[in-house]
Coordinates of C-alpha atoms in Angstrom, one line a residue:
Chain A
M746 CA -15.5 210.8 170.5
P747 CA -18.1 211.8 167.9
T748 CA -21.7 212.3 169.0
L749 CA -22.9 209.1 167.4
V750 CA -20.4 206.8 169.1
V751 CA -21.1 208.4 172.6
L752 CA -24.9 208.0 172.1
D753 CA -24.4 204.4 170.9
L754 CA -22.1 203.4 173.7
V755 CA -24.3 204.9 176.5
G756 CA -27.4 203.4 174.9
I757 CA -25.7 200.0 174.7
F758 CA -24.7 200.2 178.4
V759 CA -28.2 201.0 179.7
F760 CA -30.0 198.6 177.4
A761 CA -27.5 195.9 178.4
I762 CA -28.3 196.5 182.1
S763 CA -32.0 196.1 181.3
G764 CA -31.3 192.9 179.5
G765 CA -29.1 191.6 182.4
L766 CA -31.9 192.4 184.9
V767 CA -34.5 190.5 182.9
A768 CA -32.0 187.6 182.8
V769 CA -31.4 187.8 186.6
R770 CA -35.2 187.7 187.1
K771 CA -35.4 184.6 185.0
D772 CA -32.8 183.0 187.2
L773 CA -30.4 182.5 184.3
D774 CA -26.7 181.7 184.9
V775 CA -23.8 184.1 184.3
F776 CA -23.6 183.2 180.6
G777 CA -27.3 183.7 180.1
V778 CA -27.0 187.1 181.8
L779 CA -24.1 188.1 179.5
L780 CA -25.8 186.9 176.4
L781 CA -29.1 188.6 177.1
A782 CA -27.2 191.8 178.1
G783 CA -25.2 191.7 174.9
T784 CA -28.3 190.9 172.7
T785 CA -30.4 193.7 174.2
G786 CA -27.5 196.2 174.1
L787 CA -26.4 195.4 170.5
G788 CA -29.6 194.2 168.9
G789 CA -31.1 197.5 167.9
G790 CA -27.8 198.8 166.4
F791 CA -27.3 195.5 164.5
L792 CA -30.8 195.7 163.1
R793 CA -30.1 199.4 162.0
D794 CA -26.8 198.6 160.5
L795 CA -28.2 195.6 158.5
L796 CA -31.1 197.7 157.2
I797 CA -28.9 200.6 156.0
D798 CA -26.2 198.1 154.8
A799 CA -23.5 199.6 157.1
A800 CA -21.7 196.2 157.3
P801 CA -20.0 194.9 159.2
P802 CA -21.9 196.5 162.1
A803 CA -19.8 198.9 164.2
A804 CA -20.1 196.4 167.1
L805 CA -17.9 193.9 165.1
A806 CA -15.3 196.3 164.1
D807 CA -14.8 198.3 167.3
W808 CA -13.8 196.7 170.5
R809 CA -15.6 199.3 172.6
Y810 CA -18.9 198.1 171.4
L811 CA -18.1 194.6 172.8
V812 CA -16.5 195.7 176.1
V813 CA -19.4 198.0 177.1
P814 CA -22.2 195.3 177.2
A815 CA -19.9 192.8 178.8
V816 CA -19.1 195.2 181.6
A817 CA -22.8 196.1 182.0
G818 CA -23.7 192.4 182.1
L819 CA -21.1 191.6 184.7
L820 CA -22.1 194.6 186.9
T821 CA -25.7 193.5 186.7
F822 CA -24.8 189.9 187.6
G823 CA -22.8 191.0 190.6
Y824 CA -24.7 194.0 192.0
H825 CA -28.3 193.4 190.9
P826 CA -29.7 193.4 194.5
T827 CA -28.7 197.0 195.0
L828 CA -30.5 197.9 191.9
G829 CA -33.7 197.5 193.9
R830 CA -37.2 196.7 192.6
M831 CA -36.6 194.9 189.4
E832 CA -39.6 195.7 187.1
R833 CA -39.4 199.4 187.7
T834 CA -35.6 199.5 187.4
V835 CA -35.7 197.5 184.1
N836 CA -38.3 200.0 182.7
V837 CA -36.2 203.1 183.7
F838 CA -33.0 201.7 182.1
D839 CA -35.0 200.7 179.1
A840 CA -36.4 204.2 178.8
F841 CA -32.9 205.7 178.7
G842 CA -31.8 203.2 176.1
L843 CA -34.9 204.0 174.0
A844 CA -34.1 207.7 174.2
L845 CA -30.4 207.3 173.3
F846 CA -31.0 204.9 170.5
C847 CA -33.8 206.8 168.8
A848 CA -31.4 209.7 168.4
A849 CA -28.4 207.6 167.4
G850 CA -30.4 205.5 164.9
A851 CA -31.9 208.6 163.2
L852 CA -28.5 210.3 163.0
K853 CA -26.8 207.3 161.5
A854 CA -29.6 206.7 159.0
L855 CA -29.3 210.4 157.8
D856 CA -25.6 209.9 157.5
H857 CA -26.3 207.0 155.1
G858 CA -28.4 209.1 152.9
L859 CA -31.9 208.1 153.9
G860 CA -34.7 210.6 153.6
P861 CA -36.3 212.3 156.7
V862 CA -39.3 209.9 157.2
P863 CA -37.4 206.7 156.7
A864 CA -34.6 208.0 159.0
A865 CA -37.2 208.8 161.8
L866 CA -38.7 205.3 161.4
L867 CA -35.3 203.7 161.5
G868 CA -34.5 205.6 164.6
M869 CA -37.6 204.2 166.2
T870 CA -36.7 200.7 165.0
T871 CA -33.2 201.0 166.4
A872 CA -34.7 202.0 169.7
I873 CA -37.3 199.3 170.0
G874 CA -35.3 196.5 168.4
G875 CA -33.1 195.5 171.4
G876 CA -36.0 195.4 173.8
I877 CA -38.1 193.3 171.5
L878 CA -35.3 190.9 171.0
R879 CA -34.7 190.7 174.8
D880 CA -38.4 190.0 175.5
L881 CA -38.7 187.4 172.7
L882 CA -35.6 185.5 173.9
A883 CA -36.7 185.7 177.6
G884 CA -40.2 184.6 176.7
R885 CA -41.9 187.8 177.8
V886 CA -44.6 189.7 175.9
P887 CA -42.6 192.4 174.1
V888 CA -42.9 195.6 176.1
V889 CA -43.8 197.4 173.0
F890 CA -47.1 195.5 172.8
R891 CA -48.1 195.8 176.5
G892 CA -50.4 198.7 176.0
E893 CA -48.1 201.4 177.4
L894 CA -46.8 204.2 175.3
Y895 CA -43.4 202.9 174.0
A896 CA -42.8 203.1 170.3
T897 CA -44.4 206.6 169.9
P898 CA -41.9 208.4 172.2
A899 CA -39.1 206.8 170.2
L900 CA -40.6 207.9 167.0
A901 CA -41.1 211.5 168.3
G902 CA -37.5 211.7 169.5
A903 CA -36.2 210.5 166.2
F904 CA -38.4 213.0 164.4
V905 CA -37.0 215.8 166.5
V906 CA -33.5 214.8 165.5
V907 CA -34.4 214.5 161.8
V908 CA -36.0 218.0 161.8
G909 CA -33.1 219.5 163.7
V910 CA -30.5 218.1 161.3
E911 CA -32.6 219.4 158.3
L912 CA -32.5 222.8 160.0
D913 CA -28.7 222.6 160.2
L914 CA -28.6 222.7 163.9
S915 CA -25.7 221.2 165.8
R916 CA -25.8 217.4 166.0
E917 CA -25.0 217.5 169.8
L918 CA -27.9 219.9 170.5
V919 CA -30.3 218.0 168.4
S920 CA -29.4 214.6 169.9
V921 CA -29.9 215.9 173.4
V922 CA -33.2 217.5 172.7
G923 CA -34.5 214.5 170.7
A924 CA -33.4 212.0 173.4
T925 CA -34.9 214.3 176.2
V926 CA -38.3 214.4 174.4
C927 CA -38.4 210.6 174.1
L928 CA -37.2 210.1 177.7
T929 CA -39.6 212.5 179.2
W930 CA -42.6 211.2 177.3
R931 CA -41.7 207.6 178.1
L932 CA -41.2 208.2 181.8
L933 CA -44.4 210.2 182.1
A934 CA -46.3 207.4 180.3
L935 CA -44.8 204.9 182.8
W936 CA -45.4 206.9 185.9
R937 CA -48.8 208.3 185.0
G938 CA -50.0 205.0 183.6
W939 CA -50.9 206.6 180.3
Q940 CA -52.8 204.4 177.9
A941 CA -53.1 204.7 174.1
P942 CA -56.6 204.2 172.6
R943 CA -57.8 200.6 172.2
P944 CA -59.7 199.3 169.1
P945 CA -63.4 200.4 169.2
G946 CA -66.0 197.8 170.0
M947 CA -63.7 195.3 171.7
A948 CA -65.1 196.0 175.2
S949 CA -68.1 194.0 174.4
V950 CA -66.2 190.9 173.2
Chain B
M974 CA -13.8 170.8 148.9
P975 CA -12.3 173.6 151.0
T976 CA -12.3 173.2 154.8
L977 CA -14.9 175.9 155.2
V978 CA -17.5 174.3 152.9
V979 CA -17.0 170.8 154.5
L980 CA -17.4 172.2 158.0
D981 CA -20.5 174.2 156.9
L982 CA -22.2 171.3 155.2
V983 CA -21.7 168.8 158.0
G984 CA -22.8 171.4 160.6
I985 CA -25.9 172.1 158.5
F986 CA -26.6 168.4 158.3
V987 CA -26.5 167.7 162.1
F988 CA -28.2 171.0 163.0
A989 CA -31.0 170.2 160.5
I990 CA -31.5 166.8 162.1
S991 CA -31.8 168.4 165.5
G992 CA -34.4 170.8 164.1
G993 CA -36.2 167.9 162.4
L994 CA -36.3 166.0 165.7
V995 CA -37.8 169.0 167.6
A996 CA -40.4 169.3 164.8
V997 CA -41.3 165.6 165.1
R998 CA -41.6 165.9 168.9
K999 CA -44.1 168.8 168.3
D1000 CA -46.1 166.5 165.9
L1001 CA -45.6 168.8 162.9
D1002 CA -46.3 167.6 159.4
V1003 CA -43.7 166.8 156.8
F1004 CA -43.5 170.5 155.7
G1005 CA -43.1 171.7 159.2
V1006 CA -40.3 169.1 159.7
L1007 CA -38.5 170.3 156.5
L1008 CA -38.9 174.0 157.4
L1009 CA -37.7 173.6 160.9
A1010 CA -34.8 171.4 159.7
G1011 CA -33.8 174.0 157.1
T1012 CA -34.1 177.0 159.5
T1013 CA -32.0 175.3 162.1
G1014 CA -29.4 174.1 159.6
L1015 CA -29.1 177.4 157.7
G1016 CA -30.0 180.0 160.3
G1017 CA -26.6 180.4 162.0
G1018 CA -24.8 180.7 158.6
F1019 CA -27.4 183.2 157.3
L1020 CA -26.9 185.3 160.5
R1021 CA -23.1 185.2 160.0
D1022 CA -23.3 186.0 156.3
L1023 CA -25.6 189.0 157.0
L1024 CA -23.4 190.3 159.8
I1025 CA -20.2 190.1 157.7
D1026 CA -22.1 191.3 154.6
A1027 CA -21.2 188.2 152.6
A1028 CA -24.4 188.5 150.5
P1029 CA -26.1 186.7 149.1
P1030 CA -25.4 184.0 151.7
A1031 CA -23.7 180.9 150.5
A1032 CA -26.9 178.9 151.0
L1033 CA -28.6 180.9 148.2
A1034 CA -25.8 180.6 145.7
D1035 CA -24.8 176.9 146.1
W1036 CA -27.2 174.1 145.6
R1037 CA -25.4 171.8 148.1
Y1038 CA -26.4 174.2 150.9
L1039 CA -30.1 173.5 150.1
V1040 CA -29.9 169.8 149.4
V1041 CA -28.2 168.9 152.6
P1042 CA -30.9 170.2 155.0
A1043 CA -33.7 168.8 152.8
V1044 CA -32.1 165.4 152.9
A1045 CA -31.5 165.7 156.7
G1046 CA -35.2 166.7 157.2
L1047 CA -36.5 163.8 155.1
L1048 CA -34.3 161.3 156.9
T1049 CA -35.5 162.6 160.3
F1050 CA -39.1 162.5 159.1
G1051 CA -38.8 158.9 158.0
Y1052 CA -36.5 157.3 160.5
H1053 CA -36.9 159.3 163.7
P1054 CA -38.1 156.3 165.8
T1055 CA -34.7 154.6 165.3
L1056 CA -33.0 157.7 166.5
G1057 CA -34.2 156.7 170.0
R1058 CA -34.7 158.9 173.0
M1059 CA -35.5 162.3 171.6
E1060 CA -34.2 164.9 174.0
R1061 CA -30.8 163.4 174.5
T1062 CA -30.5 162.7 170.7
V1063 CA -31.4 166.3 169.9
N1064 CA -28.8 167.6 172.3
V1065 CA -26.0 165.4 170.9
F1066 CA -26.7 166.4 167.3
D1067 CA -27.0 170.0 168.5
A1068 CA -23.5 169.7 170.2
F1069 CA -22.0 168.5 166.9
G1070 CA -23.6 171.4 165.0
L1071 CA -22.3 173.8 167.7
A1072 CA -18.8 172.5 167.4
L1073 CA -18.7 172.6 163.6
F1074 CA -20.3 176.0 163.3
C1075 CA -18.1 177.8 165.9
A1076 CA -15.1 176.7 163.8
A1077 CA -16.7 177.5 160.4
G1078 CA -18.0 180.9 161.6
A1079 CA -14.7 182.0 163.1
L1080 CA -12.8 181.0 159.9
K1081 CA -15.2 182.8 157.6
A1082 CA -15.2 185.9 159.8
L1083 CA -11.3 186.0 159.7
D1084 CA -11.5 185.5 155.9
H1085 CA -13.6 188.7 155.7
G1086 CA -11.1 190.7 157.6
L1087 CA -12.6 190.9 161.1
G1088 CA -10.2 191.1 164.0
P1089 CA -9.6 188.1 166.4
V1090 CA -12.1 189.1 169.1
P1091 CA -15.0 189.9 166.8
A1092 CA -14.2 186.8 164.8
A1093 CA -14.4 184.6 167.9
L1094 CA -17.7 186.2 168.9
L1095 CA -19.1 185.8 165.4
G1096 CA -18.1 182.1 165.5
M1097 CA -20.1 181.7 168.7
T1098 CA -23.0 183.6 167.1
T1099 CA -23.0 181.3 164.1
A1100 CA -23.0 178.3 166.4
I1101 CA -25.8 179.4 168.7
G1102 CA -28.0 181.2 166.0
G1103 CA -29.6 178.1 164.4
G1104 CA -30.6 176.6 167.7
I1105 CA -32.0 179.8 169.1
L1106 CA -34.1 180.2 165.9
R1107 CA -35.2 176.6 166.2
D1108 CA -36.3 177.0 169.8
L1109 CA -38.0 180.4 169.2
L1110 CA -40.1 179.0 166.2
A1111 CA -41.0 175.8 168.1
G1112 CA -42.0 177.7 171.2
R1113 CA -39.3 176.2 173.4
V1114 CA -37.1 178.1 175.9
P1115 CA -33.9 178.6 173.9
V1116 CA -31.4 175.9 175.0
V1117 CA -28.8 178.7 175.4
F1118 CA -30.8 180.1 178.3
R1119 CA -31.5 176.8 180.1
G1120 CA -28.7 177.1 182.6
E1121 CA -26.5 174.5 180.9
L1122 CA -23.1 175.4 179.5
Y1123 CA -23.8 176.1 175.9
A1124 CA -22.5 179.4 174.5
T1125 CA -19.2 179.2 176.3
P1126 CA -17.9 176.0 174.6
A1127 CA -18.8 177.6 171.3
L1128 CA -16.8 180.7 172.2
A1129 CA -13.9 178.6 173.4
G1130 CA -13.8 176.6 170.2
A1131 CA -14.0 179.7 168.1
F1132 CA -11.2 181.3 170.2
V1133 CA -9.0 178.2 169.5
V1134 CA -9.5 178.6 165.8
V1135 CA -8.7 182.3 165.9
V1136 CA -5.5 181.8 167.9
G1137 CA -4.5 178.9 165.6
V1138 CA -4.9 181.0 162.5
E1139 CA -3.0 183.9 164.0
L1140 CA -0.2 181.4 164.6
D1141 CA -0.3 180.4 161.0
L1142 CA -1.2 176.8 161.7
S1143 CA -3.1 174.8 159.0
R1144 CA -6.8 175.7 158.8
E1145 CA -7.7 172.0 158.8
L1146 CA -5.8 171.3 162.0
V1147 CA -7.1 174.4 163.7
S1148 CA -10.7 173.6 162.8
V1149 CA -10.5 170.1 164.1
V1150 CA -8.9 171.2 167.4
G1151 CA -11.3 174.0 167.9
A1152 CA -14.4 171.9 167.1
T1153 CA -13.1 169.1 169.4
V1154 CA -12.6 171.5 172.3
C1155 CA -16.2 172.8 171.8
L1156 CA -17.7 169.4 171.4
T1157 CA -15.9 167.8 174.4
W1158 CA -16.8 170.7 176.7
R1159 CA -20.4 170.7 175.6
L1160 CA -20.9 166.9 175.9
L1161 CA -19.2 166.8 179.3
A1162 CA -21.5 169.7 180.5
L1163 CA -24.5 167.7 179.2
W1164 CA -23.5 164.4 180.7
R1165 CA -22.1 165.7 184.0
G1166 CA -24.9 168.2 184.5
W1167 CA -22.4 171.0 184.9
Q1168 CA -23.9 174.3 185.9
A1169 CA -22.6 177.8 185.5
P1170 CA -22.8 180.2 188.5
R1171 CA -26.2 181.9 189.2
P1172 CA -26.6 185.5 190.2
P1173 CA -25.8 186.0 193.9
G1174 CA -28.7 186.6 196.3
M1175 CA -31.4 185.0 194.1
A1176 CA -31.8 181.9 196.3
S1177 CA -33.7 183.9 198.9
V1178 CA -36.1 185.3 196.4
Chain C
M695 CA -46.0 201.1 138.1
P696 CA -43.8 198.1 137.4
T697 CA -45.2 194.7 138.2
L698 CA -42.9 194.2 141.1
V699 CA -44.0 197.3 142.9
V700 CA -47.7 196.6 142.4
L701 CA -47.3 193.0 143.7
D702 CA -45.3 194.3 146.7
L703 CA -47.7 197.1 147.7
V704 CA -50.9 195.0 147.4
G705 CA -49.1 192.1 149.3
I706 CA -48.0 194.6 152.0
F707 CA -51.6 195.9 152.3
V708 CA -53.3 192.5 152.8
F709 CA -50.5 191.2 155.1
A710 CA -50.7 194.4 157.2
I711 CA -54.5 193.9 157.6
S712 CA -53.8 190.3 158.8
G713 CA -51.3 191.7 161.3
G714 CA -53.7 194.4 162.4
L715 CA -56.4 191.9 163.0
V716 CA -54.2 189.7 165.1
A717 CA -53.3 192.8 167.1
V718 CA -57.0 193.7 167.6
R719 CA -57.7 190.1 168.8
K720 CA -54.9 190.5 171.3
D721 CA -56.6 193.8 172.5
L722 CA -53.5 195.9 171.7
D723 CA -53.7 199.6 171.6
V724 CA -53.5 201.7 168.4
F725 CA -49.7 201.8 168.3
G726 CA -49.6 198.0 168.8
V727 CA -52.0 197.6 165.9
L728 CA -49.9 199.9 163.7
L729 CA -46.6 198.2 164.6
L730 CA -47.9 194.7 164.1
A731 CA -49.5 195.7 160.8
G732 CA -46.2 197.3 159.7
T733 CA -44.1 194.3 160.8
T734 CA -46.3 191.8 159.1
G735 CA -46.6 193.8 155.9
L736 CA -43.0 194.7 155.6
G737 CA -41.2 191.8 157.3
G738 CA -41.1 189.4 154.4
G739 CA -39.8 192.0 152.0
F740 CA -37.2 193.1 154.5
L741 CA -36.0 189.6 155.0
R742 CA -35.8 189.1 151.2
D743 CA -33.9 192.4 150.6
L744 CA -31.4 191.5 153.4
L745 CA -30.8 188.1 151.9
I746 CA -30.2 189.3 148.4
D747 CA -28.3 192.4 149.7
A748 CA -30.7 194.8 148.1
A749 CA -30.0 197.4 150.8
P750 CA -31.4 199.7 151.9
P751 CA -34.7 197.8 151.6
A752 CA -37.2 199.3 149.2
A753 CA -39.5 200.1 152.2
L754 CA -36.9 202.6 153.5
A755 CA -36.3 204.4 150.2
D756 CA -39.9 204.7 148.9
W757 CA -42.6 206.4 150.9
R758 CA -45.4 204.3 149.3
Y759 CA -44.0 201.3 151.2
L760 CA -44.6 203.1 154.5
V761 CA -47.9 204.7 153.8
V762 CA -49.6 201.5 152.7
P763 CA -49.1 199.5 155.9
A764 CA -50.0 202.6 158.0
V765 CA -53.3 203.0 156.1
A766 CA -54.0 199.3 156.4
G767 CA -53.3 199.4 160.1
L768 CA -55.6 202.4 160.7
L769 CA -58.4 200.9 158.6
T770 CA -58.1 197.6 160.6
F771 CA -58.1 199.6 163.9
G772 CA -61.2 201.5 163.0
Y773 CA -63.3 199.1 161.0
H774 CA -62.4 195.6 162.4
P775 CA -65.9 194.7 163.5
T776 CA -67.2 194.9 160.0
L777 CA -64.5 192.5 159.0
G778 CA -66.5 189.8 160.7
R779 CA -65.3 186.6 162.1
M780 CA -61.6 187.1 163.0
E781 CA -59.7 183.9 162.5
R782 CA -61.2 183.1 159.2
T783 CA -60.7 186.7 158.0
V784 CA -57.1 186.7 159.1
N785 CA -56.4 183.5 157.2
V786 CA -58.0 184.8 154.0
F787 CA -56.0 188.0 154.0
D788 CA -52.9 186.0 154.9
A789 CA -53.5 183.7 151.9
F790 CA -53.7 186.7 149.6
G791 CA -50.4 188.1 151.0
L792 CA -48.8 184.7 150.7
A793 CA -49.8 184.6 147.0
L794 CA -48.6 188.1 146.1
F795 CA -45.3 187.8 148.0
C796 CA -44.3 184.4 146.7
A797 CA -44.5 185.9 143.2
A798 CA -42.9 189.3 144.1
G799 CA -40.1 187.6 146.1
A800 CA -39.2 185.2 143.3
L801 CA -39.2 187.9 140.7
K802 CA -36.9 190.2 142.7
A803 CA -34.5 187.3 143.5
L804 CA -34.3 186.5 139.7
D805 CA -33.7 190.2 139.0
H806 CA -30.7 190.1 141.4
G807 CA -29.1 187.2 139.6
L808 CA -30.1 184.2 141.8
G809 CA -30.5 180.8 140.1
P810 CA -34.0 179.3 139.7
V811 CA -34.0 177.0 142.8
P812 CA -32.7 179.7 145.2
A813 CA -35.1 182.2 143.7
A814 CA -38.1 179.9 144.3
L815 CA -37.0 179.3 147.9
L816 CA -36.5 183.0 148.4
G817 CA -40.0 183.6 147.0
M818 CA -41.4 181.2 149.6
T819 CA -39.3 182.9 152.4
T820 CA -40.6 186.3 151.4
A821 CA -44.1 185.0 151.6
I822 CA -43.9 183.2 154.9
G823 CA -41.6 185.7 156.7
G824 CA -44.1 188.3 157.6
G825 CA -46.6 185.9 159.0
I826 CA -43.9 184.1 161.1
L827 CA -42.8 187.5 162.5
R828 CA -46.4 188.4 163.2
D829 CA -47.1 185.2 165.1
L830 CA -43.8 185.3 167.0
L831 CA -44.4 188.9 168.2
A832 CA -48.0 188.2 169.1
G833 CA -47.1 185.0 171.0
R834 CA -49.0 182.7 168.6
V835 CA -47.8 179.4 167.2
P836 CA -46.5 180.4 163.7
V837 CA -49.3 179.5 161.3
V838 CA -46.7 177.7 159.1
F839 CA -46.3 175.1 161.8
R840 CA -49.9 174.5 162.6
G841 CA -50.2 171.4 160.4
E842 CA -52.1 173.1 157.6
L843 CA -50.6 173.4 154.1
Y844 CA -49.0 176.8 154.1
A845 CA -45.4 176.9 152.9
T846 CA -45.9 174.5 150.0
P847 CA -48.4 176.6 148.1
A848 CA -46.0 179.5 148.4
L849 CA -43.1 177.4 147.1
A850 CA -45.3 176.2 144.2
G851 CA -46.4 179.7 143.3
A852 CA -42.8 180.9 143.3
F853 CA -41.7 177.9 141.3
V854 CA -44.3 178.7 138.6
V855 CA -43.0 182.3 138.4
V856 CA -39.4 181.1 138.1
V857 CA -40.2 178.6 135.3
G858 CA -42.3 181.2 133.5
V859 CA -39.5 183.7 133.5
E860 CA -37.0 181.1 132.3
L861 CA -39.4 180.5 129.4
D862 CA -39.4 184.2 128.6
L863 CA -43.1 184.7 129.3
S864 CA -44.4 188.1 130.3
R865 CA -43.7 189.1 133.9
E866 CA -47.3 190.2 134.4
L867 CA -48.7 186.9 133.1
V868 CA -46.3 184.8 135.1
S869 CA -47.0 186.7 138.3
V870 CA -50.7 186.4 138.0
V871 CA -50.5 182.6 137.3
G872 CA -48.0 182.0 140.1
A873 CA -50.0 184.0 142.6
T874 CA -53.3 182.3 141.5
V875 CA -51.7 178.8 141.9
C876 CA -50.6 179.7 145.4
L877 CA -53.9 181.3 146.4
T878 CA -56.1 178.5 145.1
W879 CA -54.0 175.8 146.8
R880 CA -53.9 177.7 150.1
L881 CA -57.6 178.5 150.2
L882 CA -58.6 174.9 149.2
A883 CA -56.3 173.7 152.0
L884 CA -58.0 176.0 154.5
W885 CA -61.6 175.3 153.4
R886 CA -61.2 171.5 152.9
G887 CA -59.1 171.1 156.0
W888 CA -56.3 169.4 154.0
Q889 CA -53.6 167.9 156.1
A890 CA -50.0 167.1 155.2
P891 CA -48.6 163.7 156.2
R892 CA -47.4 163.4 159.9
P893 CA -44.2 161.6 160.9
P894 CA -44.7 157.8 160.9
G895 CA -45.0 156.1 164.3
M896 CA -46.1 159.2 166.3
A897 CA -49.7 158.1 166.7
S898 CA -48.6 155.6 169.3
V899 CA -46.7 158.1 171.4

């Protein structure tokens, strides 16, 4: 399978698990778990495909894009207790999805003729879209706004991909490096409790 | 009028009433009622048309698609007290919209060359999209996640339509049967208080 | 620069400031401020471009559309205390964005061959889309539903633009008049506390 499809499918799988875990925490039924898993897994790619006008989105024309989130949702539904402590587990799967989608989104945007800066931003949008949709639907504050470093690692990973492709490096290599940069940064931010700067002068409010 | 347009317009009408009723319950003013009626009525079809790239959406190219939700919104605004007990009434109108849109969405997706499984899923998406948008905007938990059977009847109805069309049955017949399957299932789930299975092992949490 | 681009860029700038101010009020970090500024500034135009199938959206093909919200977000982040009382300031910037986007949205819809009524409605959608997205993401009740006059001034301004273009008046003149109608109406509604009619019979509930 081409790089893009592999990145997409693995990203959909881990994001779908993160969506399924949020649904399980909210005590939703099996259909709620499947829907939230599917929305989280496919949301970022749908958004990307709509914005670059790659319609109909891959997910509607290729059965693998539908089977993967369904399997992830059912696995989460059945085996969630063995996945352990929920919040941390959600965040780790979410970080993997973020890393895979920032690379896949940037690659696909370049393939559709976008310039380097828009392609990097679209990679970030692909990466954060599914999680924002998941949190909106589940009534959580979107993770992207919770004061942890989230969108920036995705932008950095997408930027690495864009620069690598401009330098004519192999797509596989560039995707792995970009996704690794994003994943490492995100996991370090999670584990070290990194914080981005707050607006000046708000402490006194 | 062709089957698709009739299904669409009646679905828009009943969904718009359900949106208008939610707006009235939230004590919104006349513009809020019209906006929420329009968004609920047109949201699912917009989503479908964006995903199958049928742009601009029918609603922007055909005046009937704009007059219908406006009339539904004004009727709801003026006559809501006679519509009786709100929550139940919203749910019944919502069920009719669900039934009509799962058939219309599946038909239109087939017309645009999608395969049977994506077409059935797109029918479900068309059906649940307007209600999710209504509930997000009104700050309610989306009905689809409230542990009642909601998305499954829509998927079943869309599936009936897809199978019927594959068997070369008449579009009118297939639409009526599909919508009836969805409507019956949804109303029974509402009235009997049917529940889908919850994730195992959550009772002890 | 052509009228449309100027309207778009100034509208993006003021909407981005309104989004940045909401983010500052929510005590988000610098990335949250930039993201909410960007989403608010670009959301309405993205929605418009998706609905009229003008893909990829201008914002992804033209660097000015990306620099403007970034600068607005950084300015808001750094200088928000001098912007004074928050709620009122957000509303005034929001009113300017509303006025500029209802004109720009209507013009672009006409350029893409939509009829006068859909073009006016699309102008309104462009104008209210960014603010709805901002409020959804920030967990606020969308301003459009708060019982103040909001969508109607945008519809009126877009309607003026559509009628003017039909009468073959200059695009610059028509945009200024349409935006002024919208802005004046909206600011008067804010300052006078105008209220639209509520549904009859709710006072007793």
